[in-house]
XYZ file of C-alpha atoms in Angstrom:
568
model
C -17.641 8.143 17.204
C -14.863 6.459 19.184
C -16.308 4.680 22.224
C -13.461 2.597 23.611
C -9.737 2.146 23.149
C -7.818 -0.830 24.554
C -4.038 -0.971 24.228
C -1.815 -3.856 25.374
C 1.967 -4.179 25.301
C 2.406 -1.126 23.088
C 5.675 0.813 23.590
C 5.780 1.628 27.335
C 2.073 0.862 27.754
C 1.421 -2.463 29.478
C -2.361 -2.203 29.304
C -4.850 0.673 29.273
C -8.594 0.726 28.716
C -10.143 4.118 27.948
C -13.825 4.924 27.452
C -14.809 7.998 25.424
C -17.989 10.004 25.035
C -19.208 13.007 23.090
C -17.433 16.319 23.402
C -13.957 17.575 24.184
C -11.408 15.124 25.659
C -8.072 16.482 26.832
C -4.988 14.352 27.514
C -2.277 15.943 29.653
C 0.754 14.772 31.601
C 4.473 15.187 31.949
C 6.686 15.034 28.867
C 7.508 11.422 28.038
C 4.569 9.987 29.961
C 3.077 8.448 26.827
C 0.504 10.953 25.542
C 1.721 10.808 21.960
C 1.976 7.003 22.212
C -1.815 6.927 22.545
C -2.049 8.985 19.362
C 0.350 6.570 17.639
C -1.969 3.723 18.637
C -4.954 5.552 17.137
C -2.867 6.103 14.012
C -2.478 2.340 13.648
C -6.242 1.928 14.025
C -6.589 4.380 11.143
C -4.286 2.304 8.932
C -0.873 3.618 9.945
C 2.336 1.738 9.273
C 3.228 -0.920 11.856
C 6.688 -1.638 13.204
C 8.225 -4.156 15.555
C 9.509 -1.163 17.544
C 5.946 -0.625 18.802
C 5.976 -3.920 20.722
C 6.737 -3.529 24.426
C 10.141 -4.933 25.368
C 9.921 -8.576 26.371
C 6.448 -9.159 24.889
C 5.485 -11.239 21.868
C 2.994 -8.827 20.349
C 1.219 -5.494 20.776
C -2.572 -5.189 20.507
C -4.753 -2.164 19.818
C -8.520 -2.427 19.781
C -10.934 0.441 19.112
C -14.730 0.442 19.215
C -16.669 2.910 17.051
C -20.361 3.729 16.697
C -21.509 4.579 13.167
C -24.639 6.430 12.185
C -26.629 5.108 9.173
C -25.073 7.620 6.764
C -21.467 7.321 7.960
C -18.878 7.486 5.163
C -16.972 4.485 6.561
C -19.863 2.144 5.747
C -19.414 2.224 1.955
C -15.994 0.496 1.692
C -17.025 -2.028 4.348
C -20.230 -2.946 2.501
C -18.235 -3.212 -0.726
C -15.878 -5.599 1.074
C -18.834 -7.800 2.039
C -19.904 -6.661 5.501
C -23.645 -6.594 6.219
C -25.191 -3.186 6.876
C -26.806 -4.564 10.040
C -23.440 -5.294 11.665
C -22.006 -1.828 11.026
C -23.842 0.162 13.694
C -20.818 -0.677 15.801
C -17.438 -1.742 14.451
C -14.407 -3.044 16.312
C -11.023 -2.486 14.709
C -8.145 -4.580 16.004
C -4.454 -4.375 15.108
C -1.891 -6.900 16.263
C 1.837 -6.367 15.733
C 4.262 -9.172 16.496
C 7.800 -8.712 17.779
C 8.916 -9.756 14.270
C 7.045 -6.805 12.759
C 4.144 -8.783 11.247
C 0.835 -6.921 11.391
C -2.726 -8.270 11.347
C -5.857 -6.139 10.882
C -9.372 -7.217 11.888
C -12.740 -5.496 11.634
C -15.574 -7.087 13.599
C -13.468 -10.204 13.938
C -12.772 -10.588 10.211
C -9.222 -10.365 8.910
C -8.994 -7.511 6.403
C -6.229 -6.019 4.310
C -4.296 -2.946 5.368
C -5.538 -1.360 2.140
C -9.152 -1.597 3.355
C -8.196 -0.256 6.790
C -6.530 2.728 5.091
C -9.838 3.433 3.356
C -11.935 3.068 6.491
C -9.642 4.522 9.164
C -9.354 8.125 7.903
C -13.160 8.258 7.635
C -13.386 7.424 11.328
C -10.525 9.474 12.769
C -8.830 12.644 11.551
C -5.443 12.971 13.277
C -3.567 16.277 13.247
C -0.074 16.196 14.691
C 2.888 18.527 14.907
C 4.312 17.006 11.726
C 1.279 18.229 9.773
C 2.438 21.804 10.298
C 5.311 20.971 8.008
C 2.936 19.809 5.267
C 1.656 23.376 5.113
C 5.154 24.465 4.100
C 5.195 22.070 1.119
C 3.705 23.908 -1.843
C 3.037 20.616 -3.646
C 0.482 19.826 -0.912
C -1.414 23.086 -1.359
C -3.164 21.966 -4.545
C -4.474 18.890 -2.707
C -5.922 21.082 0.050
C -7.578 23.370 -2.491
C -9.052 20.567 -4.615
C -10.542 18.813 -1.609
C -12.016 22.083 -0.439
C -13.582 22.504 -3.878
C -15.269 19.134 -3.384
C -16.666 16.713 -5.922
C -17.141 19.391 -8.574
C -13.359 19.800 -8.824
C -12.390 16.233 -7.908
C -14.571 14.625 -10.605
C -13.158 17.001 -13.225
C -9.655 16.279 -11.964
C -10.231 12.513 -12.307
C -11.285 13.012 -15.940
C -8.165 15.077 -16.546
C -5.877 12.518 -14.838
C -7.344 9.645 -16.865
C -6.555 11.407 -20.138
C -3.190 12.596 -18.811
C -2.078 8.964 -18.286
C -2.752 8.208 -21.978
C -1.181 11.511 -23.044
C 1.961 10.866 -20.996
C 2.320 7.343 -22.401
C 1.987 8.525 -26.000
C 4.350 11.418 -25.357
C 6.997 9.082 -23.966
C 6.606 6.728 -26.941
C 6.984 9.668 -29.308
C 10.076 10.945 -27.504
C 11.631 7.473 -27.542
C 10.857 7.060 -31.232
C 12.506 10.362 -32.079
C 15.474 9.491 -29.921
C 15.801 6.138 -31.712
C 16.027 7.890 -35.072
C 19.439 9.341 -34.143
C 21.064 5.907 -34.078
C 18.466 4.165 -36.222
C 20.812 2.278 -38.563
C 22.997 0.866 -35.821
C 19.980 -0.191 -33.798
C 18.297 -1.761 -36.831
C 21.420 -3.819 -37.630
C 21.576 -5.137 -34.077
C 17.873 -5.972 -33.907
C 17.885 -7.681 -37.313
C 20.891 -9.775 -36.310
C 19.181 -10.817 -33.069
C 15.888 -11.558 -34.808
C 17.631 -13.594 -37.544
C 19.726 -15.527 -35.037
C 16.693 -16.547 -32.986
C 14.587 -17.193 -36.092
C 17.254 -19.430 -37.613
C 17.304 -21.600 -34.515
C 13.627 -22.536 -35.043
C 13.104 -23.056 -31.330
C 9.979 -24.689 -29.942
C 8.777 -24.625 -26.319
C 9.705 -27.806 -24.431
C 12.373 -28.720 -26.988
C 15.308 -28.438 -24.601
C 13.830 -30.942 -22.129
C 13.171 -33.443 -24.940
C 16.731 -33.041 -26.251
C 18.241 -33.516 -22.811
C 16.255 -36.744 -22.417
C 17.299 -38.022 -25.854
C 20.934 -37.088 -25.203
C 20.906 -38.996 -21.956
C 19.659 -42.131 -23.761
C 22.073 -41.864 -26.700
C 25.088 -41.142 -24.503
C 24.321 -44.250 -22.416
C 23.805 -46.654 -25.362
C 26.463 -49.189 -24.337
C 25.211 -49.271 -20.756
C 21.620 -49.754 -21.910
C 22.538 -52.676 -24.238
C 24.589 -54.476 -21.573
C 21.899 -54.224 -18.917
C 19.046 -55.154 -21.253
C 21.010 -58.265 -22.419
C 21.674 -59.287 -18.813
C 18.022 -58.771 -17.905
C 16.923 -60.968 -20.849
C 19.393 -63.679 -19.950
C 18.243 -63.813 -16.307
C 14.659 -64.036 -17.461
C 14.773 -66.283 -20.511
C 18.174 -68.017 -20.455
C 18.718 -71.729 -19.950
C 18.930 -71.185 -16.212
C 16.691 -68.052 -16.305
C 13.805 -67.188 -14.081
C 11.152 -68.411 -16.505
C 12.597 -71.948 -16.674
C 12.808 -72.148 -12.903
C 9.230 -70.912 -12.490
C 8.034 -73.458 -15.082
C 9.741 -76.261 -13.083
C 7.998 -74.979 -9.952
C 4.640 -74.982 -11.748
C 5.162 -78.612 -12.848
C 5.769 -79.728 -9.258
C 2.825 -77.695 -7.942
C 0.547 -79.240 -10.567
C 1.580 -82.758 -9.441
C 0.704 -81.842 -5.864
C -2.627 -80.226 -6.864
C -3.734 -83.524 -8.495
C -3.645 -85.066 -5.026
C -4.216 -82.052 -2.745
C -6.427 -79.359 -4.271
C -5.510 -76.835 -1.540
C -2.396 -75.847 -3.564
C -4.296 -75.290 -6.822
C -4.466 -71.528 -6.110
C -0.701 -71.418 -5.537
C -0.131 -73.197 -8.829
C -2.381 -70.685 -10.576
C -0.446 -67.777 -9.069
C 2.796 -69.277 -10.318
C 1.334 -69.720 -13.835
C 0.237 -66.035 -13.825
C 3.713 -64.947 -12.724
C 5.240 -67.028 -15.509
C 3.038 -65.367 -18.136
C 4.117 -61.929 -16.872
C 7.800 -62.872 -16.909
C 7.434 -64.180 -20.482
C 5.801 -60.874 -21.482
C 8.635 -58.933 -19.831
C 11.196 -61.034 -21.734
C 9.395 -60.358 -25.035
C 9.394 -56.586 -24.311
C 13.122 -56.629 -23.575
C 13.707 -58.529 -26.817
C 11.740 -55.967 -28.785
C 13.688 -53.162 -27.021
C 16.960 -54.799 -28.119
C 15.731 -55.320 -31.691
C 14.635 -51.681 -32.014
C 17.611 -50.140 -30.210
C 20.085 -48.536 -32.557
C 23.110 -46.546 -31.444
C 23.447 -43.534 -33.767
C 26.679 -41.531 -33.195
C 25.594 -39.020 -35.829
C 22.308 -38.346 -34.014
C 24.187 -37.990 -30.725
C 26.411 -35.338 -32.312
C 23.376 -33.520 -33.732
C 21.647 -33.492 -30.327
C 24.779 -32.212 -28.581
C 25.177 -29.436 -31.165
C 21.515 -28.460 -30.787
C 21.781 -28.319 -26.982
C 24.946 -26.207 -27.295
C 23.132 -23.772 -29.628
C 20.228 -23.433 -27.190
C 22.652 -22.766 -24.309
C 24.359 -20.035 -26.365
C 21.005 -18.359 -27.086
C 20.017 -18.606 -23.418
C 23.180 -16.762 -22.392
C 22.202 -13.911 -24.731
C 18.432 -13.674 -24.654
C 16.853 -15.453 -21.676
C 16.960 -18.275 -19.174
C 14.620 -20.536 -21.143
C 13.334 -21.111 -24.660
C 10.084 -19.384 -23.637
C 12.022 -16.288 -22.556
C 14.064 -16.299 -25.759
C 10.888 -16.425 -27.848
C 9.355 -13.626 -25.738
C 12.469 -11.538 -26.352
C 12.094 -12.250 -30.075
C 8.574 -10.789 -29.943
C 9.952 -7.611 -28.322
C 12.638 -7.378 -31.004
C 10.051 -7.838 -33.760
C 7.879 -5.100 -32.220
C 10.777 -2.653 -32.009
C 11.872 -3.539 -35.541
C 8.357 -2.837 -36.747
C 8.398 0.530 -35.022
C 11.832 1.494 -36.352
C 11.201 0.264 -39.888
C 7.858 2.073 -39.939
C 8.853 4.991 -37.719
C 7.465 7.656 -40.013
C 3.967 6.176 -40.056
C 4.070 5.417 -36.340
C 5.394 8.888 -35.539
C 2.569 10.444 -37.515
C 0.029 8.268 -35.689
C 1.494 9.087 -32.260
C 1.674 12.780 -33.099
C -1.992 12.777 -34.038
C -2.904 11.068 -30.762
C -0.748 13.510 -28.834
C -2.507 16.482 -30.453
C -5.888 14.934 -29.670
C -4.988 14.392 -26.009
C -3.461 17.881 -25.819
C -6.724 19.494 -26.920
C -8.701 17.431 -24.427
C -6.278 18.251 -21.622
C -6.264 21.936 -22.492
C -10.046 22.114 -22.308
C -10.212 20.237 -18.993
C -7.265 22.171 -17.541
C -8.965 25.477 -18.302
C -12.135 24.293 -16.573
C -10.079 23.102 -13.622
C -8.288 26.433 -13.343
C -11.572 28.340 -13.454
C -13.169 26.201 -10.741
C -10.005 26.231 -8.630
C -9.850 30.021 -8.691
C -13.463 30.181 -7.601
C -12.745 27.688 -4.805
C -9.567 29.606 -3.883
C -11.552 32.797 -3.393
C -14.009 31.003 -1.114
C -11.153 29.324 0.789
C -9.432 32.664 1.348
C -12.614 34.102 2.856
C -13.212 31.072 5.067
C -9.614 30.899 6.322
C -9.561 34.583 7.186
C -12.837 34.179 9.088
C -11.395 31.281 11.073
C -8.122 33.144 11.703
C -10.090 36.095 13.039
C -11.557 33.758 15.671
C -8.007 32.610 16.438
C -6.720 36.101 17.254
C -5.230 36.660 13.801
C -7.893 39.067 12.599
C -5.535 41.257 10.563
C -4.035 38.326 8.660
C -4.515 38.168 4.904
C -4.575 34.662 3.437
C -4.106 34.246 -0.310
C -4.016 31.345 -2.746
C -1.510 32.392 -5.417
C -1.692 30.929 -8.934
C 1.461 30.908 -11.027
C 0.885 31.028 -14.801
C 4.631 31.446 -15.251
C 7.102 29.985 -15.950
C 5.086 27.162 -17.494
C 3.718 27.488 -21.013
C 0.141 26.744 -21.973
C 1.212 23.619 -23.869
C 2.820 22.053 -20.791
C 0.654 19.800 -18.645
C 1.175 18.374 -15.180
C -0.350 15.278 -13.634
C -3.168 17.269 -11.972
C -3.681 20.129 -14.400
C -1.791 23.230 -15.473
C -1.982 25.010 -12.131
C 0.820 25.625 -9.696
C -0.413 27.244 -6.523
C 0.982 28.419 -3.210
C -0.601 29.496 0.056
C 0.607 32.909 1.126
C -0.106 35.068 4.170
C 0.525 38.554 5.453
C 0.105 38.273 9.253
C 0.403 42.009 9.928
C -1.134 45.083 8.258
C 1.074 46.704 5.658
C 3.201 43.612 5.066
C 3.333 42.031 1.608
C 2.091 38.515 1.006
C 4.818 35.923 1.385
C 5.042 32.111 1.270
C 4.266 30.380 4.556
C 7.801 29.053 4.912
C 9.251 32.568 4.859
C 6.903 34.287 7.250
C 4.907 31.927 9.452
C 6.013 31.299 13.033
C 5.213 28.063 14.852
C 2.243 29.666 16.545
C 0.940 31.069 13.286
C 1.281 27.684 11.590
C -0.600 26.044 14.462
C -3.492 28.441 14.119
C -3.514 28.258 10.333
C -3.569 24.453 10.536
C -6.434 24.614 13.023
C -8.310 27.046 10.778
C -7.954 24.661 7.837
C -9.008 21.699 9.973
C -12.129 23.574 11.071
C -13.001 24.133 7.439
C -12.166 20.630 6.252
C -14.061 18.849 9.005
C -17.182 20.261 7.382
C -16.035 18.930 4.005
C -14.910 15.482 5.224
C -17.510 15.077 7.993
C -15.199 13.133 10.323
C -16.833 12.184 13.621
C -13.627 12.092 15.658
C -10.902 14.717 15.487
C -7.546 14.178 17.167
C -5.111 17.037 17.813
C -1.623 16.091 18.981
C -0.090 19.263 20.451
C -1.457 21.408 17.646
C -1.071 24.357 20.069
C 2.744 24.100 20.064
C 4.403 27.520 20.054
C 1.256 29.350 21.187
C 0.620 31.234 24.416
C -1.443 34.050 25.893
C -4.519 35.259 24.048
C -3.693 33.099 21.035
C -3.773 30.009 23.252
C -7.170 31.041 24.598
C -8.443 31.533 21.049
C -7.273 28.037 20.070
C -8.935 26.580 23.150
C -12.241 28.248 22.322
C -12.041 27.139 18.696
C -11.395 23.499 19.625
C -14.195 23.643 22.211
C -16.523 25.004 19.523
C -15.507 22.152 17.206
C -16.394 19.669 19.949
C -19.959 20.942 19.735
C -20.228 19.119 16.391
C -17.474 16.506 16.656
C -15.849 14.272 19.194
C -12.451 15.864 19.900
C -9.333 14.353 21.501
C -6.511 16.772 22.211
C -3.024 16.286 23.621
C -1.930 19.609 25.093
C 0.468 21.345 27.481
C -1.622 24.518 27.668
C -3.907 25.094 30.676
C -6.059 27.412 28.529
C -6.906 24.406 26.347
C -7.178 21.859 29.138
C -9.684 23.885 31.155
C -12.182 23.783 28.263
C -12.403 19.981 28.310
C -15.550 17.985 28.965
C -13.351 15.042 29.955
C -9.811 15.409 31.303
C -7.481 12.398 31.212
C -4.137 12.427 32.978
C -1.308 10.370 31.474
C 1.431 9.314 33.856
C 4.209 6.769 33.944
C 5.394 4.731 36.879
C 8.235 2.296 37.470
C 7.325 -1.025 39.091
C 9.772 -3.887 39.413
C 12.248 -2.050 37.165
C 9.660 -1.731 34.384
C 8.113 1.494 33.131
C 4.341 1.561 32.675
C 1.983 4.230 31.353
C -1.296 4.791 33.202
C -4.379 6.756 32.110
C -6.634 8.249 34.755
C -9.913 10.082 34.180
C -9.842 13.111 36.488
C -12.698 14.289 38.652
C -13.156 17.974 39.432
C -10.552 17.951 42.199
C -8.114 16.064 39.984
C -8.664 18.550 37.157
C -7.996 21.427 39.521
C -4.728 19.923 40.726
C -3.569 19.081 37.179
C -4.400 22.583 35.903
C -2.589 24.054 38.893
C 0.443 21.934 37.999
C 0.289 23.110 34.385
C 0.067 26.714 35.572
C 2.728 26.653 38.250
C 5.041 23.774 37.512
C 6.020 21.131 40.068
C 4.794 23.003 43.152
C 1.021 23.345 43.480
C 0.091 26.287 45.717
C -3.226 27.622 46.951
C -2.839 30.483 44.492
C -2.440 28.170 41.485
C -5.355 26.027 42.749
C -7.606 29.060 42.979
C -6.482 30.168 39.550
C -7.234 26.703 38.169
C -10.729 26.686 39.716
C -11.400 30.110 38.224
C -10.232 28.952 34.784
C -12.574 25.952 34.927
C -15.490 28.139 36.026
C -14.900 30.647 33.227
C -14.493 27.827 30.721
C -17.850 26.349 31.731
C -19.449 29.754 31.270
C -17.832 30.083 27.849
C -19.007 26.619 26.752
C -22.608 27.443 27.579
C -22.562 29.606 24.461
C -22.070 26.479 22.357
C -25.412 24.722 22.217
C -24.823 20.991 21.867
């Protein structure tokens, strides 16, 4: 359950600190005051995508911090324990998101930096957010199968995972088979090209690291004259008649004469002797270098030709010898496949048939279980819609065996489904997109949420203007349904409807004010008098009259009577 929410420098919010409790929390206020910004902040806590646009103008970063209490069996514990958190520290968790003005995002749980991937696992288990955009997901038929499978629970989901695992192998083999058959159409031309490439690389007899060694050798051979001149000069300066060794030997002789009289310079004489030995060794090494040095124009030509060949191959096959050799392995593999395409095709075809049989068996089981789940979902949705003043609505999960054939498989089975409704008696079933109004979509979404909260067991449910397009008795039905949900879950609801707001256990008013030319959002928890005034405003607009106040008080009184039916 969400206990606290602290937001700093987020959009037009400078800083707000909100405490939550059990039950039904309503957030109301004028359009643009920042109600949906609070929902956006909760979305980031649940692992939503961050953006620099969220940072309040002129600030360096935005911060969102949420405190949750978890019961011992809470679903959010599992990924956290797997990550390395101790069970003892998970009775309460603090999620913190920071977003810099440069768009960089940091996630922390109980002070530890975690990945966004982990937060995306944990967040949806803590908060279930339903916004206006979710209505549109109901119109996407590709989403309907996801709804159905999750309603079916682990029985369907485990079977689906088995199917998907085999489907990945099936799809890979199928693609290989299709590519092989495609290759056969220009087999000869492709074989000639691959053989030429393989022969060209093979003939070069490349070895890793060879290019660097050749470049080093080329540098030495190309600088032969320079090397000989400098080595001769170095030898002359060391071991010539006036070279360094002769001069050091003279110095040693004089130092030795002094040391016979004054022993304090014996160490200096010894240092000079040591230096002389080292200079003599250096001179010997230079002499050996000169004796062994041989300028070989033929070898220089060979090295240059070899480097040129390697550069030509790099232009064709890769940026390095390692990449060229890796390309050669790919060529050899494709050559093997093309030269042995009949055997490989037979092997792939056998695998494809094997996977097809496995997929067919699993797909049939999936279809059977999905149809059973669909029947149960239809009954549940119609029950929920009856509570939402849509008692005559027929809800149907349609399966389409056509136009696909029984040997065609999709990533999640062989089923294509679509949610259909007939809102009024005597009307045929039609797809949601062709028949559902905004108010009908709102109530259908709420009906599904009521069902799926039992499946997903989320503690905190957030509704962002889910009542859009609804009024009158339908609005009252939505209000009662959300209030009933709050008997089992913590509910946060952004609304413009007084019928919904009057059912709240906690009413928060969102307002914005301008101070020193800066806009700020404020959140105020309303007392009974504040609730009355806000409901009166929602009922009557800008002007609050005694009539609208009395009406608001009556709505609150009736709502309290209604809520007594829901035993908490």
